[in-house]
């Protein structure tokens, strides 16, 4: 497999072996114990990921940051007191891929929104430390297809489909898992779609009344 496939395979293996205990941390406790128990903090899980990637011959390193709920890191006078989290960076063909193995629905360059702080500190293996902007990873990829028919009675009918990838997909999966039931999630979607179609209908009537294309 190619390098990205190898990274994704190792990433998914670590995630399947150790589940996040909902504790965010900068400091690594006991990764061996976390692996044995199958549960650990974000720091322990990401430490295991770095080790696994290095064992596979991949150039991996930690990227330390502050979660958004703690506020932005003051880069004019940063200290360890402002840091409370880290994710994993991997060098691939002179480019960098970022991962968070504690994120249940994460992927390559898809990490929790709370971890996407404006500034993060890269602790590179060659001891070259530099600031990176994790918010650059946010890519809202959404494709919407609508097939609308205006009926003679003024109502509308049609089909609506939405395809999401990247950060949009991550957010959708979080929303789905957070719903009390699949039925509740579907009902919320239906309510949202009804609102969208209502707005579309009003806009369409306005266009028709003005005889515009």
GROMACS .gro file of N, CA and C in nm, residues 62-143:
model
  246
   62UNK      N    1   0.482   1.491   1.777
   62UNK     CA    2   0.369   1.557   1.842
   62UNK      C    3   0.353   1.702   1.798
   63UNK      N    4   0.230   1.748   1.800
   63UNK     CA    5   0.198   1.889   1.774
   63UNK      C    6   0.118   1.938   1.895
   64UNK      N    7   0.180   2.022   1.977
   64UNK     CA    8   0.117   2.065   2.102
   64UNK      C    9   0.035   2.191   2.078
   65UNK      N   10  -0.076   2.198   2.149
   65UNK     CA   11  -0.167   2.311   2.128
   65UNK      C   12  -0.253   2.334   2.252
   66UNK      N   13  -0.345   2.426   2.240
   66UNK     CA   14  -0.442   2.453   2.345
   66UNK      C   15  -0.581   2.438   2.284
   67UNK      N   16  -0.668   2.365   2.351
   67UNK     CA   17  -0.803   2.349   2.301
   67UNK      C   18  -0.874   2.484   2.296
   68UNK      N   19  -0.965   2.499   2.204
   68UNK     CA   20  -1.031   2.627   2.184
   68UNK      C   21  -1.102   2.677   2.309
   69UNK      N   22  -1.154   2.583   2.389
   69UNK     CA   23  -1.226   2.627   2.508
   69UNK      C   24  -1.133   2.686   2.615
   70UNK      N   25  -1.003   2.677   2.591
   70UNK     CA   26  -0.906   2.740   2.680
   70UNK      C   27  -0.857   2.874   2.626
   71UNK      N   28  -0.895   2.907   2.504
   71UNK     CA   29  -0.852   3.033   2.445
   71UNK      C   30  -0.729   3.017   2.358
   72UNK      N   31  -0.698   3.122   2.282
   72UNK     CA   32  -0.585   3.120   2.189
   72UNK      C   33  -0.452   3.131   2.263
   73UNK      N   34  -0.349   3.061   2.212
   73UNK     CA   35  -0.215   3.068   2.269
   73UNK      C   36  -0.154   3.205   2.238
   74UNK      N   37  -0.104   3.277   2.338
   74UNK     CA   38  -0.038   3.407   2.311
   74UNK      C   39   0.103   3.383   2.258
   75UNK      N   40   0.123   3.391   2.128
   75UNK     CA   41   0.253   3.355   2.071
   75UNK      C   42   0.363   3.454   2.106
   76UNK      N   43   0.326   3.572   2.155
   76UNK     CA   44   0.428   3.668   2.195
   76UNK      C   45   0.496   3.626   2.325
   77UNK      N   46   0.425   3.551   2.409
   77UNK     CA   47   0.484   3.503   2.533
   77UNK      C   48   0.424   3.366   2.569
   78UNK      N   49   0.443   3.266   2.481
   78UNK     CA   50   0.388   3.133   2.509
   78UNK      C   51   0.465   3.061   2.620
   79UNK      N   52   0.391   2.993   2.704
   79UNK     CA   53   0.453   2.909   2.807
   79UNK      C   54   0.377   2.777   2.813
   80UNK      N   55   0.433   2.683   2.884
   80UNK     CA   56   0.372   2.551   2.896
   80UNK      C   57   0.234   2.561   2.962
   81UNK      N   58   0.210   2.667   3.037
   81UNK     CA   59   0.082   2.683   3.108
   81UNK      C   60  -0.035   2.697   3.012
   82UNK      N   61  -0.008   2.742   2.889
   82UNK     CA   62  -0.115   2.762   2.792
   82UNK      C   63  -0.144   2.636   2.709
   83UNK      N   64  -0.062   2.535   2.724
   83UNK     CA   65  -0.077   2.413   2.643
   83UNK      C   66  -0.149   2.305   2.723
   84UNK      N   67  -0.244   2.238   2.660
   84UNK     CA   68  -0.317   2.133   2.733
   84UNK      C   69  -0.355   2.015   2.644
   85UNK      N   70  -0.296   2.006   2.524
   85UNK     CA   71  -0.338   1.901   2.431
   85UNK      C   72  -0.230   1.880   2.326
   86UNK      N   73  -0.229   1.762   2.265
   86UNK     CA   74  -0.144   1.744   2.148
   86UNK      C   75  -0.205   1.643   2.052
   87UNK      N   76  -0.176   1.664   1.925
   87UNK     CA   77  -0.217   1.570   1.821
   87UNK      C   78  -0.090   1.514   1.756
   88UNK      N   79  -0.106   1.442   1.648
   88UNK     CA   80   0.008   1.376   1.583
   88UNK      C   81   0.029   1.429   1.442
   89UNK      N   82   0.153   1.459   1.410
   89UNK     CA   83   0.190   1.499   1.275
   89UNK      C   84   0.273   1.389   1.209
   90UNK      N   85   0.259   1.374   1.078
   90UNK     CA   86   0.337   1.275   1.003
   90UNK      C   87   0.387   1.342   0.875
   91UNK      N   88   0.515   1.321   0.844
   91UNK     CA   89   0.572   1.376   0.722
   91UNK      C   90   0.549   1.278   0.608
   92UNK      N   91   0.486   1.327   0.500
   92UNK     CA   92   0.459   1.245   0.382
   92UNK      C   93   0.500   1.325   0.258
   93UNK      N   94   0.608   1.281   0.195
   93UNK     CA   95   0.657   1.349   0.074
   93UNK      C   96   0.675   1.499   0.097
   94UNK      N   97   0.744   1.531   0.205
   94UNK     CA   98   0.775   1.670   0.242
   94UNK      C   99   0.651   1.753   0.277
   95UNK      N  100   0.538   1.687   0.295
   95UNK     CA  101   0.417   1.753   0.342
   95UNK      C  102   0.379   1.692   0.477
   96UNK      N  103   0.287   1.756   0.546
   96UNK     CA  104   0.251   1.710   0.680
   96UNK      C  105   0.102   1.673   0.687
   97UNK      N  106   0.077   1.558   0.748
   97UNK     CA  107  -0.059   1.510   0.771
   97UNK      C  108  -0.082   1.508   0.921
   98UNK      N  109  -0.201   1.549   0.963
   98UNK     CA  110  -0.229   1.560   1.106
   98UNK      C  111  -0.341   1.465   1.147
   99UNK      N  112  -0.324   1.404   1.265
   99UNK     CA  113  -0.416   1.301   1.313
   99UNK      C  114  -0.444   1.318   1.461
  100UNK      N  115  -0.560   1.268   1.502
  100UNK     CA  116  -0.594   1.260   1.644
  100UNK      C  117  -0.665   1.127   1.665
  101UNK      N  118  -0.592   1.032   1.720
  101UNK     CA  119  -0.646   0.896   1.736
  101UNK      C  120  -0.751   0.887   1.846
  102UNK      N  121  -0.767   0.993   1.926
  102UNK     CA  122  -0.872   0.990   2.028
  102UNK      C  123  -1.007   1.034   1.970
  103UNK      N  124  -1.007   1.085   1.846
  103UNK     CA  125  -1.130   1.129   1.781
  103UNK      C  126  -1.199   1.010   1.716
  104UNK      N  127  -1.316   0.977   1.765
  104UNK     CA  128  -1.388   0.859   1.720
  104UNK      C  129  -1.412   0.858   1.570
  105UNK      N  130  -1.448   0.973   1.513
  105UNK     CA  131  -1.480   0.981   1.371
  105UNK      C  132  -1.374   1.058   1.291
  106UNK      N  133  -1.254   1.067   1.347
  106UNK     CA  134  -1.148   1.140   1.280
  106UNK      C  135  -1.091   1.067   1.160
  107UNK      N  136  -1.001   1.135   1.091
  107UNK     CA  137  -0.934   1.078   0.974
  107UNK      C  138  -0.809   1.161   0.948
  108UNK      N  139  -0.743   1.136   0.837
  108UNK     CA  140  -0.626   1.214   0.801
  108UNK      C  141  -0.668   1.359   0.777
  109UNK      N  142  -0.607   1.450   0.851
  109UNK     CA  143  -0.638   1.593   0.844
  109UNK      C  144  -0.782   1.626   0.883
  110UNK      N  145  -0.845   1.534   0.955
  110UNK     CA  146  -0.979   1.558   1.010
  110UNK      C  147  -0.971   1.534   1.160
  111UNK      N  148  -0.964   1.643   1.236
  111UNK     CA  149  -0.949   1.635   1.380
  111UNK      C  150  -1.064   1.711   1.446
  112UNK      N  151  -1.086   1.691   1.577
  112UNK     CA  152  -1.196   1.761   1.644
  112UNK      C  153  -1.184   1.913   1.627
  113UNK      N  154  -1.297   1.978   1.611
  113UNK     CA  155  -1.298   2.123   1.592
  113UNK      C  156  -1.232   2.194   1.710
  114UNK      N  157  -1.254   2.143   1.831
  114UNK     CA  158  -1.198   2.206   1.949
  114UNK      C  159  -1.045   2.203   1.950
  115UNK      N  160  -0.986   2.107   1.876
  115UNK     CA  161  -0.839   2.098   1.869
  115UNK      C  162  -0.781   2.183   1.758
  116UNK      N  163  -0.866   2.240   1.674
  116UNK     CA  164  -0.820   2.322   1.561
  116UNK      C  165  -0.795   2.465   1.606
  117UNK      N  166  -0.701   2.482   1.693
  117UNK     CA  167  -0.667   2.616   1.740
  117UNK      C  168  -0.591   2.691   1.631
  118UNK      N  169  -0.592   2.823   1.643
  118UNK     CA  170  -0.528   2.903   1.539
  118UNK      C  171  -0.378   2.879   1.535
  119UNK      N  172  -0.315   2.863   1.652
  119UNK     CA  173  -0.172   2.835   1.657
  119UNK      C  174  -0.146   2.704   1.731
  120UNK      N  175  -0.053   2.626   1.679
  120UNK     CA  176  -0.007   2.504   1.745
  120UNK      C  177   0.144   2.495   1.723
  121UNK      N  178   0.210   2.427   1.814
  121UNK     CA  179   0.356   2.419   1.807
  121UNK      C  180   0.400   2.281   1.761
  122UNK      N  181   0.468   2.277   1.650
  122UNK     CA  182   0.518   2.150   1.596
  122UNK      C  183   0.649   2.114   1.663
  123UNK      N  184   0.655   1.994   1.722
  123UNK     CA  185   0.778   1.944   1.784
  123UNK      C  186   0.834   1.838   1.690
  124UNK      N  187   0.910   1.884   1.592
  124UNK     CA  188   0.956   1.798   1.484
  124UNK      C  189   1.074   1.713   1.528
  125UNK      N  190   1.089   1.593   1.469
  125UNK     CA  191   1.197   1.502   1.508
  125UNK      C  192   1.338   1.559   1.493
  126UNK      N  193   1.355   1.651   1.398
  126UNK     CA  194   1.489   1.711   1.380
  126UNK      C  195   1.508   1.834   1.469
  127UNK      N  196   1.419   1.846   1.570
  127UNK     CA  197   1.424   1.954   1.668
  127UNK      C  198   1.403   2.092   1.607
  128UNK      N  199   1.331   2.095   1.494
  128UNK     CA  200   1.293   2.222   1.435
  128UNK      C  201   1.151   2.254   1.482
  129UNK      N  202   1.140   2.355   1.566
  129UNK     CA  203   1.011   2.391   1.624
  129UNK      C  204   0.952   2.508   1.546
  130UNK      N  205   0.829   2.497   1.506
  130UNK     CA  206   0.766   2.608   1.434
  130UNK      C  207   0.616   2.612   1.462
  131UNK      N  208   0.557   2.728   1.438
  131UNK     CA  209   0.413   2.746   1.457
  131UNK      C  210   0.339   2.700   1.332
  132UNK      N  211   0.229   2.632   1.353
  132UNK     CA  212   0.143   2.594   1.242
  132UNK      C  213   0.000   2.639   1.275
  133UNK      N  214  -0.080   2.657   1.171
  133UNK     CA  215  -0.219   2.702   1.189
  133UNK      C  216  -0.312   2.586   1.157
  134UNK      N  217  -0.366   2.523   1.259
  134UNK     CA  218  -0.450   2.405   1.241
  134UNK      C  219  -0.585   2.437   1.178
  135UNK      N  220  -0.629   2.563   1.191
  135UNK     CA  221  -0.758   2.599   1.130
  135UNK      C  222  -0.753   2.588   0.978
  136UNK      N  223  -0.632   2.583   0.921
  136UNK     CA  224  -0.620   2.565   0.775
  136UNK      C  225  -0.666   2.427   0.731
  137UNK      N  226  -0.680   2.334   0.827
  137UNK     CA  227  -0.725   2.200   0.793
  137UNK      C  228  -0.875   2.195   0.764
  138UNK      N  229  -0.947   2.296   0.810
  138UNK     CA  230  -1.093   2.294   0.796
  138UNK      C  231  -1.131   2.307   0.649
  139UNK      N  232  -1.195   2.203   0.598
  139UNK     CA  233  -1.245   2.204   0.461
  139UNK      C  234  -1.390   2.158   0.464
  140UNK      N  235  -1.480   2.249   0.437
  140UNK     CA  236  -1.623   2.218   0.438
  140UNK      C  237  -1.661   2.174   0.297
  141UNK      N  238  -1.661   2.044   0.276
  141UNK     CA  239  -1.692   1.989   0.145
  141UNK      C  240  -1.834   1.934   0.144
  142UNK      N  241  -1.921   2.003   0.073
  142UNK     CA  242  -2.062   1.964   0.070
  142UNK      C  243  -2.115   1.978  -0.073
  143UNK      N  244  -2.176   1.871  -0.121
  143UNK     CA  245  -2.237   1.873  -0.255
  143UNK      C  246  -2.386   1.845  -0.240
   0.00000   0.00000   0.00000
